[in-house]
Amino acid sequence: MIAPIAKKPVPRRFHQASWDEPVIFELSQPGQRGVLIPEVENGIQETVGDVTSRLPAHMRRTSPPRLPEMSQLHVLRHYARLSQENLGVDLNIDVGQGTCTMKYSPKVNDQLARSAKMTELHPLQDGSTVQGMLEIMYRLEQMLKEISGMDRFTLQPGAGSAAIYTNVAMIRAYHESRAESRQRDEVITTIFSHPSNAACAKVAGYKIITLYPDADGYPDIAALKAAVSERTAALLITNPEDTGIFNPRIEEFVEIVHSVGGLCSYDQANANGILGITRARDAGFDLCHFNLHKTFSTPHGCGGPGAGASGVTDALAPFLPKPTVEFDGVKYYLDYDRPQSIGKIRPFYGVAQNILKAYAWIMSLGADGLRAVAETAVLNNNYLMQKVLQVRGVSAPYAPGKRRIEQVRYSWEQLANDTGVHSEEIGFRVVDFGTHYWTSHHPYVVPEPMTLEPTESYSKADLDEYVTILAHIAEEAYSDPEIIHNAPHNSTVHKIDPDSFDDPDKWAVTWRAYLRKTKKERG
Amino acid sequence: MTAKKPVYPYIPNSAPDVKEEMLRTVGAKSIDELYADIPANLRFKGKLNLPDPLLSESELVRHIEGLLAKNSSTRDYLSFLGAGCWQHHVPAVCDEINSRGEFLTAYAGEPYEDHGRFQALFEYQSMMGELLNMDVVNVPNYDGFQAGGTALRMACRLTGRQKVLVVSMIGSDLLSKLRDFLKPDIAMEMLPYQPDTGLVDLLALETRLSDEIAAVYFENPSYLGFIETQGDQIAALAHARGALCVVSVDPISLGVLNPPVDYGADIVCGDIQPLGIHMLYGGGHGGFIATRDDERFVMQFPSRLFGIAPTVVEGEYGFGDVAYERTSFALREEGKEWVGTAAALWGITAGVYLALMGPEGMVEIGERIMQRTRYAMMKVAAIPGFHLPFEGSHHFNEFVVNFDATGRKVADINRSLLKKGIFGGKDLSLEFPQLGQSALFCITEIHSQVDIDCLVSTLQEVLE
């Protein structure tokens, strides 16, 4: 008889890949090539000769760019190693990145989008050769209309903030069309709406008024009443907000803004918990947007490409970016004949491969499936909250005893006061257990914040494991805070000295700047 | 048959037993209780009217492939389309790396658990820095349009001026984007060009420059393919009046063309789609902005900038955000424009591309594209009735062909080409009415002599 292998410890032992990989320039071997380019045929060579030598001298590059010289395997291996030093949804229990809706991106959708019938489409091909792509765009628009209640969508924005900007540009065009743009120079948002609501409206020329929460954590309705006037262009608001709290007076908010002639735009970055439960249009919104890379599962790509979708009521539809996708009963086509359009937001029509993936995702779930997504995301969140609140030193400010929708912004204020360990440091320690953690956007209105969003993708066991990690770290904070102050210990790299990042004499955004500032020789 | 509620493969806790157990833990009788804050009148009644789902993967694949089968791609047709999206070869390793789940499914991770993306993007910035001969390059923003708009806004913030001069031979879509993006506070004036070359009219530039002008913007190669060879003079004129020189450049041309900073550019911008990224029906764009390492310039970037730093372990590289306090993540509306999800994966991909190409690869691809383009221009120009309006200029990978003397419309010729398996050049007749019936043809390293000869003979055929 042999003894069974012992039970695994909890939380799990983990060590991140740590290849100690040089910066790519240090891997250069003169004379190596990673890929070759087709030779010019004799017929061309004989006809045209050396074309570049005819360029005026000041337009010709005199020495080749100092890129690394590497064989193909060595390029592949370098980047494969770097990829191992990264944790995507595929590898970790990615509930720690609240507001970002980190869910499983089905592999089948990625595979479908790798078809040459997708990747090798030029956006200016004749319409008759892209009927499938146009149909997908058209169908996705119909779906998003049903999910939100809005009348039209554009899929052109490159991601969520671009969609927010698109909505602001349409709001501006709407007021211009009514000769009220001079008068309406203010946009109202809330502090628990994504910072891009404030930032995009500022770029579009608006003054920003930011509402803070009332004592219960809801956007302050008295503050809204005081803020609105004939100067109000729009309200840009998230609901549920980044606290996970749904504003039950949202209809009243919309009415207050409408009563002074302003428009209401709904940032639906947080829509994952309300699919099929409540719709933007039913609360009276004039515009909304979705992040297809959040709610509709297209992969986040280390920060894009994502995809944004902006929806509007008929009253705003004339201002949509050009072109729209239309169907005449026989064929799909791009419609540029939109005289009141705000024009182009990006080149061509949107992030087509993500439009395809979002369409496929909705098709794989249907109405019941989307509702299961929302309900499970909310169940997961309330389950996780129940467990997290049993961890020492953490709380969920606002709305005591109330349920949350799809995420919660927690506070480690108690733990920080008791132990001197800050939320950011907990994030560094979480890494040692093979997962990820995020505090919140700035400013930290909730002190020592942590934002968790356990979407529908995670199992009960996943959520339990994440809480075990948090509980373990909280205990360390009380018993041996140095472990946390010196974290991470099991990551790719160790504690980074951040001094250079804000010092113009020391910062280095490129290898060449680093070499110059450190007086290091090029390898 | 009774419909059993499915357990969704993407939703583990949709299994009834788990669901019940979790509800018990949270002390709720039903999921509905968790939505107590949503007023009854806002609750959606009934079921969304969506198509019936394709629950199994095999049905889904059949459906989507059926839709995709209605497309014909540039693999099925011989394509000469460019105009802002270019058909270059994408090395297999580029796809291999950007398909890896570790990169593909990560997001805005921190420098520890996502060290890989920080290093890969720092290396992207660094290799672009070599190509551009500049020390500061951003983590990609959305696309070249956004990069152009932001570069001009940066120039206005830097100079405290609110007017920019832009060459008139830019694409109408970019023009539309710039008009919208600059609209509230920045005026834009278009610069006249020399009709026979397309190049900037320097005399007109000089008269339009004033102490109110923040920047002069031009492109190399231009939207219409010719190379603006007066970059040094344009920059000098701009600088003499305290304006900045902003140049949008196709990065794949920089193995042979001088980087704009070397003829006086202050801010350089453009799109990285040519660097190892598929056309994706316009889904493959990413924008770059580059400047010198001057604090005044760096503090005007809206984008993330990843920097290198030491760690507590000797010989270990760490990475992090440089000058984060300028961003909208830190300061909301007080930050510089905004930052958010954009095109990081394409930045990583472009880095892979530049590492594969190396110095010699970038030189060769530039030389060979220019040779192929010149060959195509000579052959097309020899067709009776065809005319190249900017023939006197140097060209990189695109050129304009005018059909006026044939009496045929571009749309008509393109329809005929399509029937013969060719996507002809982009029709410019609406975009640049002054060019008459003209089309913009694109040639890259993938177009063989046979392809070009085929285009020429087919053009001759359709004219007959």
PDB file of C-alpha atoms in Angstrom, chain B residues 187-344:
ATOM      1  CA  ALA B 187     -10.486  76.121 -36.768  1.00  0.00           C
ATOM      2  CA  MET B 188      -9.183  74.198 -39.752  1.00  0.00           C
ATOM      3  CA  GLU B 189      -8.087  75.735 -43.037  1.00  0.00           C
ATOM      4  CA  MET B 190      -7.241  73.715 -46.140  1.00  0.00           C
ATOM      5  CA  LEU B 191      -3.969  74.321 -47.975  1.00  0.00           C
ATOM      6  CA  PRO B 192      -3.955  74.659 -51.765  1.00  0.00           C
ATOM      7  CA  TYR B 193      -1.837  72.226 -53.780  1.00  0.00           C
ATOM      8  CA  GLN B 194       0.123  72.349 -57.020  1.00  0.00           C
ATOM      9  CA  PRO B 195      -2.158  70.803 -59.657  1.00  0.00           C
ATOM     10  CA  ASP B 196       0.520  68.854 -61.547  1.00  0.00           C
ATOM     11  CA  THR B 197       2.163  67.205 -58.539  1.00  0.00           C
ATOM     12  CA  GLY B 198      -0.350  67.357 -55.696  1.00  0.00           C
ATOM     13  CA  LEU B 199       2.365  68.867 -53.499  1.00  0.00           C
ATOM     14  CA  VAL B 200       1.713  71.722 -51.115  1.00  0.00           C
ATOM     15  CA  ASP B 201       1.709  75.182 -52.681  1.00  0.00           C
ATOM     16  CA  LEU B 202       4.478  76.749 -50.605  1.00  0.00           C
ATOM     17  CA  LEU B 203       3.598  80.323 -51.507  1.00  0.00           C
ATOM     18  CA  ALA B 204       0.045  79.783 -50.373  1.00  0.00           C
ATOM     19  CA  LEU B 205       1.338  78.173 -47.198  1.00  0.00           C
ATOM     20  CA  GLU B 206       3.522  81.157 -46.470  1.00  0.00           C
ATOM     21  CA  THR B 207       0.669  83.610 -46.872  1.00  0.00           C
ATOM     22  CA  ARG B 208      -1.643  81.553 -44.695  1.00  0.00           C
ATOM     23  CA  LEU B 209       0.837  81.093 -41.862  1.00  0.00           C
ATOM     24  CA  SER B 210       0.440  83.566 -39.031  1.00  0.00           C
ATOM     25  CA  ASP B 211       0.895  83.828 -35.295  1.00  0.00           C
ATOM     26  CA  GLU B 212      -2.514  82.176 -34.940  1.00  0.00           C
ATOM     27  CA  ILE B 213      -1.550  78.920 -36.591  1.00  0.00           C
ATOM     28  CA  ALA B 214      -0.794  76.041 -34.220  1.00  0.00           C
ATOM     29  CA  ALA B 215       0.213  73.444 -36.780  1.00  0.00           C
ATOM     30  CA  VAL B 216       0.665  72.524 -40.415  1.00  0.00           C
ATOM     31  CA  TYR B 217      -0.497  68.981 -41.209  1.00  0.00           C
ATOM     32  CA  PHE B 218       0.509  66.884 -44.189  1.00  0.00           C
ATOM     33  CA  GLU B 219       0.868  63.211 -45.064  1.00  0.00           C
ATOM     34  CA  ASN B 220       3.705  61.090 -46.383  1.00  0.00           C
ATOM     35  CA  PRO B 221       2.939  59.312 -48.569  1.00  0.00           C
ATOM     36  CA  SER B 222      -0.192  61.315 -49.193  1.00  0.00           C
ATOM     37  CA  TYR B 223      -3.672  59.829 -49.336  1.00  0.00           C
ATOM     38  CA  LEU B 224      -3.332  59.849 -53.118  1.00  0.00           C
ATOM     39  CA  GLY B 225      -0.005  58.051 -53.042  1.00  0.00           C
ATOM     40  CA  PHE B 226       2.474  60.765 -53.997  1.00  0.00           C
ATOM     41  CA  ILE B 227       5.360  61.673 -51.723  1.00  0.00           C
ATOM     42  CA  GLU B 228       5.440  65.188 -50.306  1.00  0.00           C
ATOM     43  CA  THR B 229       9.076  66.051 -50.994  1.00  0.00           C
ATOM     44  CA  GLN B 230       9.010  69.557 -49.544  1.00  0.00           C
ATOM     45  CA  GLY B 231       8.784  68.428 -45.938  1.00  0.00           C
ATOM     46  CA  ASP B 232      11.880  70.368 -44.904  1.00  0.00           C
ATOM     47  CA  GLN B 233      10.574  73.608 -46.426  1.00  0.00           C
ATOM     48  CA  ILE B 234       7.080  73.154 -44.961  1.00  0.00           C
ATOM     49  CA  ALA B 235       8.539  72.524 -41.505  1.00  0.00           C
ATOM     50  CA  ALA B 236      10.881  75.512 -41.769  1.00  0.00           C
ATOM     51  CA  LEU B 237       8.055  77.820 -42.812  1.00  0.00           C
ATOM     52  CA  ALA B 238       5.868  76.555 -39.968  1.00  0.00           C
ATOM     53  CA  HIS B 239       8.622  76.900 -37.396  1.00  0.00           C
ATOM     54  CA  ALA B 240       9.418  80.431 -38.532  1.00  0.00           C
ATOM     55  CA  ARG B 241       5.933  81.450 -37.413  1.00  0.00           C
ATOM     56  CA  GLY B 242       5.996  79.434 -34.198  1.00  0.00           C
ATOM     57  CA  ALA B 243       3.767  76.683 -35.572  1.00  0.00           C
ATOM     58  CA  LEU B 244       4.417  72.960 -35.235  1.00  0.00           C
ATOM     59  CA  CYS B 245       4.792  70.526 -38.092  1.00  0.00           C
ATOM     60  CA  VAL B 246       2.521  67.468 -37.824  1.00  0.00           C
ATOM     61  CA  VAL B 247       3.119  64.641 -40.298  1.00  0.00           C
ATOM     62  CA  SER B 248       1.038  61.518 -40.795  1.00  0.00           C
ATOM     63  CA  VAL B 249       3.171  58.724 -42.196  1.00  0.00           C
ATOM     64  CA  ASP B 250       2.660  55.166 -43.446  1.00  0.00           C
ATOM     65  CA  PRO B 251       5.082  53.256 -41.212  1.00  0.00           C
ATOM     66  CA  ILE B 252       5.751  50.593 -43.834  1.00  0.00           C
ATOM     67  CA  SER B 253       7.388  53.245 -46.030  1.00  0.00           C
ATOM     68  CA  LEU B 254      10.030  54.131 -43.452  1.00  0.00           C
ATOM     69  CA  GLY B 255      12.649  51.620 -44.522  1.00  0.00           C
ATOM     70  CA  VAL B 256      13.224  53.842 -47.543  1.00  0.00           C
ATOM     71  CA  LEU B 257      11.607  57.204 -46.781  1.00  0.00           C
ATOM     72  CA  ASN B 258      13.251  59.526 -44.317  1.00  0.00           C
ATOM     73  CA  PRO B 259      11.451  59.621 -40.979  1.00  0.00           C
ATOM     74  CA  PRO B 260       9.545  62.911 -40.775  1.00  0.00           C
ATOM     75  CA  VAL B 261      11.469  64.120 -37.719  1.00  0.00           C
ATOM     76  CA  ASP B 262      14.556  64.259 -39.941  1.00  0.00           C
ATOM     77  CA  TYR B 263      12.936  66.879 -42.144  1.00  0.00           C
ATOM     78  CA  GLY B 264      11.520  68.846 -39.250  1.00  0.00           C
ATOM     79  CA  ALA B 265       8.325  67.207 -38.010  1.00  0.00           C
ATOM     80  CA  ASP B 266       7.454  67.826 -34.370  1.00  0.00           C
ATOM     81  CA  ILE B 267       4.598  65.331 -34.001  1.00  0.00           C
ATOM     82  CA  VAL B 268       4.346  62.251 -36.203  1.00  0.00           C
ATOM     83  CA  CYS B 269       1.221  60.097 -36.395  1.00  0.00           C
ATOM     84  CA  GLY B 270      -0.389  57.387 -38.485  1.00  0.00           C
ATOM     85  CA  ASP B 271      -1.976  53.944 -38.626  1.00  0.00           C
ATOM     86  CA  ILE B 272      -0.243  50.622 -37.891  1.00  0.00           C
ATOM     87  CA  GLN B 273      -2.585  48.425 -39.951  1.00  0.00           C
ATOM     88  CA  PRO B 274       0.126  47.838 -42.611  1.00  0.00           C
ATOM     89  CA  LEU B 275       2.401  46.266 -39.969  1.00  0.00           C
ATOM     90  CA  GLY B 276       1.190  42.673 -39.797  1.00  0.00           C
ATOM     91  CA  ILE B 277      -2.537  43.269 -39.310  1.00  0.00           C
ATOM     92  CA  HIS B 278      -5.232  41.906 -41.600  1.00  0.00           C
ATOM     93  CA  MET B 279      -7.636  44.290 -43.340  1.00  0.00           C
ATOM     94  CA  LEU B 280     -10.616  42.788 -41.475  1.00  0.00           C
ATOM     95  CA  TYR B 281     -13.118  44.901 -43.399  1.00  0.00           C
ATOM     96  CA  GLY B 282     -11.679  47.931 -41.589  1.00  0.00           C
ATOM     97  CA  GLY B 283     -11.302  46.247 -38.193  1.00  0.00           C
ATOM     98  CA  GLY B 284      -7.502  46.191 -38.207  1.00  0.00           C
ATOM     99  CA  HIS B 285      -6.618  49.776 -37.392  1.00  0.00           C
ATOM    100  CA  GLY B 286      -4.484  51.229 -34.630  1.00  0.00           C
ATOM    101  CA  GLY B 287      -3.108  54.747 -34.241  1.00  0.00           C
ATOM    102  CA  PHE B 288       0.340  55.925 -33.251  1.00  0.00           C
ATOM    103  CA  ILE B 289       1.657  59.305 -32.145  1.00  0.00           C
ATOM    104  CA  ALA B 290       5.355  60.050 -31.690  1.00  0.00           C
ATOM    105  CA  THR B 291       7.317  63.002 -30.371  1.00  0.00           C
ATOM    106  CA  ARG B 292      10.755  63.849 -29.104  1.00  0.00           C
ATOM    107  CA  ASP B 293      11.441  63.164 -25.425  1.00  0.00           C
ATOM    108  CA  ASP B 294      10.493  66.625 -24.303  1.00  0.00           C
ATOM    109  CA  GLU B 295       8.417  66.950 -21.134  1.00  0.00           C
ATOM    110  CA  ARG B 296       6.177  69.572 -22.711  1.00  0.00           C
ATOM    111  CA  PHE B 297       5.237  67.164 -25.484  1.00  0.00           C
ATOM    112  CA  VAL B 298       4.986  64.078 -23.294  1.00  0.00           C
ATOM    113  CA  MET B 299       2.549  65.780 -20.946  1.00  0.00           C
ATOM    114  CA  GLN B 300       0.156  66.412 -23.857  1.00  0.00           C
ATOM    115  CA  PHE B 301      -0.371  62.742 -24.785  1.00  0.00           C
ATOM    116  CA  PRO B 302      -3.803  61.357 -23.851  1.00  0.00           C
ATOM    117  CA  SER B 303      -2.658  57.729 -24.308  1.00  0.00           C
ATOM    118  CA  ARG B 304      -0.906  55.355 -21.992  1.00  0.00           C
ATOM    119  CA  LEU B 305       2.903  55.462 -22.277  1.00  0.00           C
ATOM    120  CA  PHE B 306       4.663  52.421 -20.869  1.00  0.00           C
ATOM    121  CA  GLY B 307       8.140  52.959 -19.413  1.00  0.00           C
ATOM    122  CA  ILE B 308      10.962  50.717 -18.234  1.00  0.00           C
ATOM    123  CA  ALA B 309      12.242  50.730 -14.634  1.00  0.00           C
ATOM    124  CA  PRO B 310      14.365  48.645 -12.285  1.00  0.00           C
ATOM    125  CA  THR B 311      12.922  46.251  -9.713  1.00  0.00           C
ATOM    126  CA  VAL B 312      14.338  45.262  -6.327  1.00  0.00           C
ATOM    127  CA  VAL B 313      16.103  42.352  -8.025  1.00  0.00           C
ATOM    128  CA  GLU B 314      19.312  43.165  -9.838  1.00  0.00           C
ATOM    129  CA  GLY B 315      19.101  42.752 -13.610  1.00  0.00           C
ATOM    130  CA  GLU B 316      15.302  42.515 -13.670  1.00  0.00           C
ATOM    131  CA  TYR B 317      13.206  44.783 -15.902  1.00  0.00           C
ATOM    132  CA  GLY B 318       9.950  46.233 -14.635  1.00  0.00           C
ATOM    133  CA  PHE B 319       7.447  48.333 -16.529  1.00  0.00           C
ATOM    134  CA  GLY B 320       4.770  50.852 -15.662  1.00  0.00           C
ATOM    135  CA  ASP B 321       2.862  53.971 -16.698  1.00  0.00           C
ATOM    136  CA  VAL B 322       4.872  57.092 -17.468  1.00  0.00           C
ATOM    137  CA  ALA B 323       3.297  60.386 -16.368  1.00  0.00           C
ATOM    138  CA  TYR B 324      -0.050  58.773 -15.590  1.00  0.00           C
ATOM    139  CA  GLU B 325      -1.337  61.953 -13.969  1.00  0.00           C
ATOM    140  CA  ARG B 326      -2.002  63.543 -17.377  1.00  0.00           C
ATOM    141  CA  THR B 327      -4.660  60.946 -18.325  1.00  0.00           C
ATOM    142  CA  SER B 328      -8.430  60.971 -17.992  1.00  0.00           C
ATOM    143  CA  PHE B 329      -8.110  57.800 -15.895  1.00  0.00           C
ATOM    144  CA  ALA B 330      -6.367  59.943 -13.280  1.00  0.00           C
ATOM    145  CA  LEU B 331      -8.122  63.283 -13.764  1.00  0.00           C
ATOM    146  CA  ARG B 332     -11.435  62.664 -15.590  1.00  0.00           C
ATOM    147  CA  GLU B 333     -12.262  65.801 -17.615  1.00  0.00           C
ATOM    148  CA  GLU B 334      -9.101  67.560 -16.451  1.00  0.00           C
ATOM    149  CA  GLY B 335      -6.943  64.927 -18.187  1.00  0.00           C
ATOM    150  CA  LYS B 336      -5.755  65.234 -21.769  1.00  0.00           C
ATOM    151  CA  GLU B 337      -8.713  64.218 -23.964  1.00  0.00           C
ATOM    152  CA  TRP B 338      -9.526  60.652 -22.946  1.00  0.00           C
ATOM    153  CA  VAL B 339      -7.965  57.212 -22.748  1.00  0.00           C
ATOM    154  CA  GLY B 340      -9.673  53.843 -22.879  1.00  0.00           C
ATOM    155  CA  THR B 341      -9.747  50.531 -24.683  1.00  0.00           C
ATOM    156  CA  ALA B 342      -8.261  51.078 -28.143  1.00  0.00           C
ATOM    157  CA  ALA B 343      -5.933  48.758 -30.082  1.00  0.00           C
ATOM    158  CA  ALA B 344      -3.268  47.313 -27.752  1.00  0.00           C
TER     159      ALA B 344
END
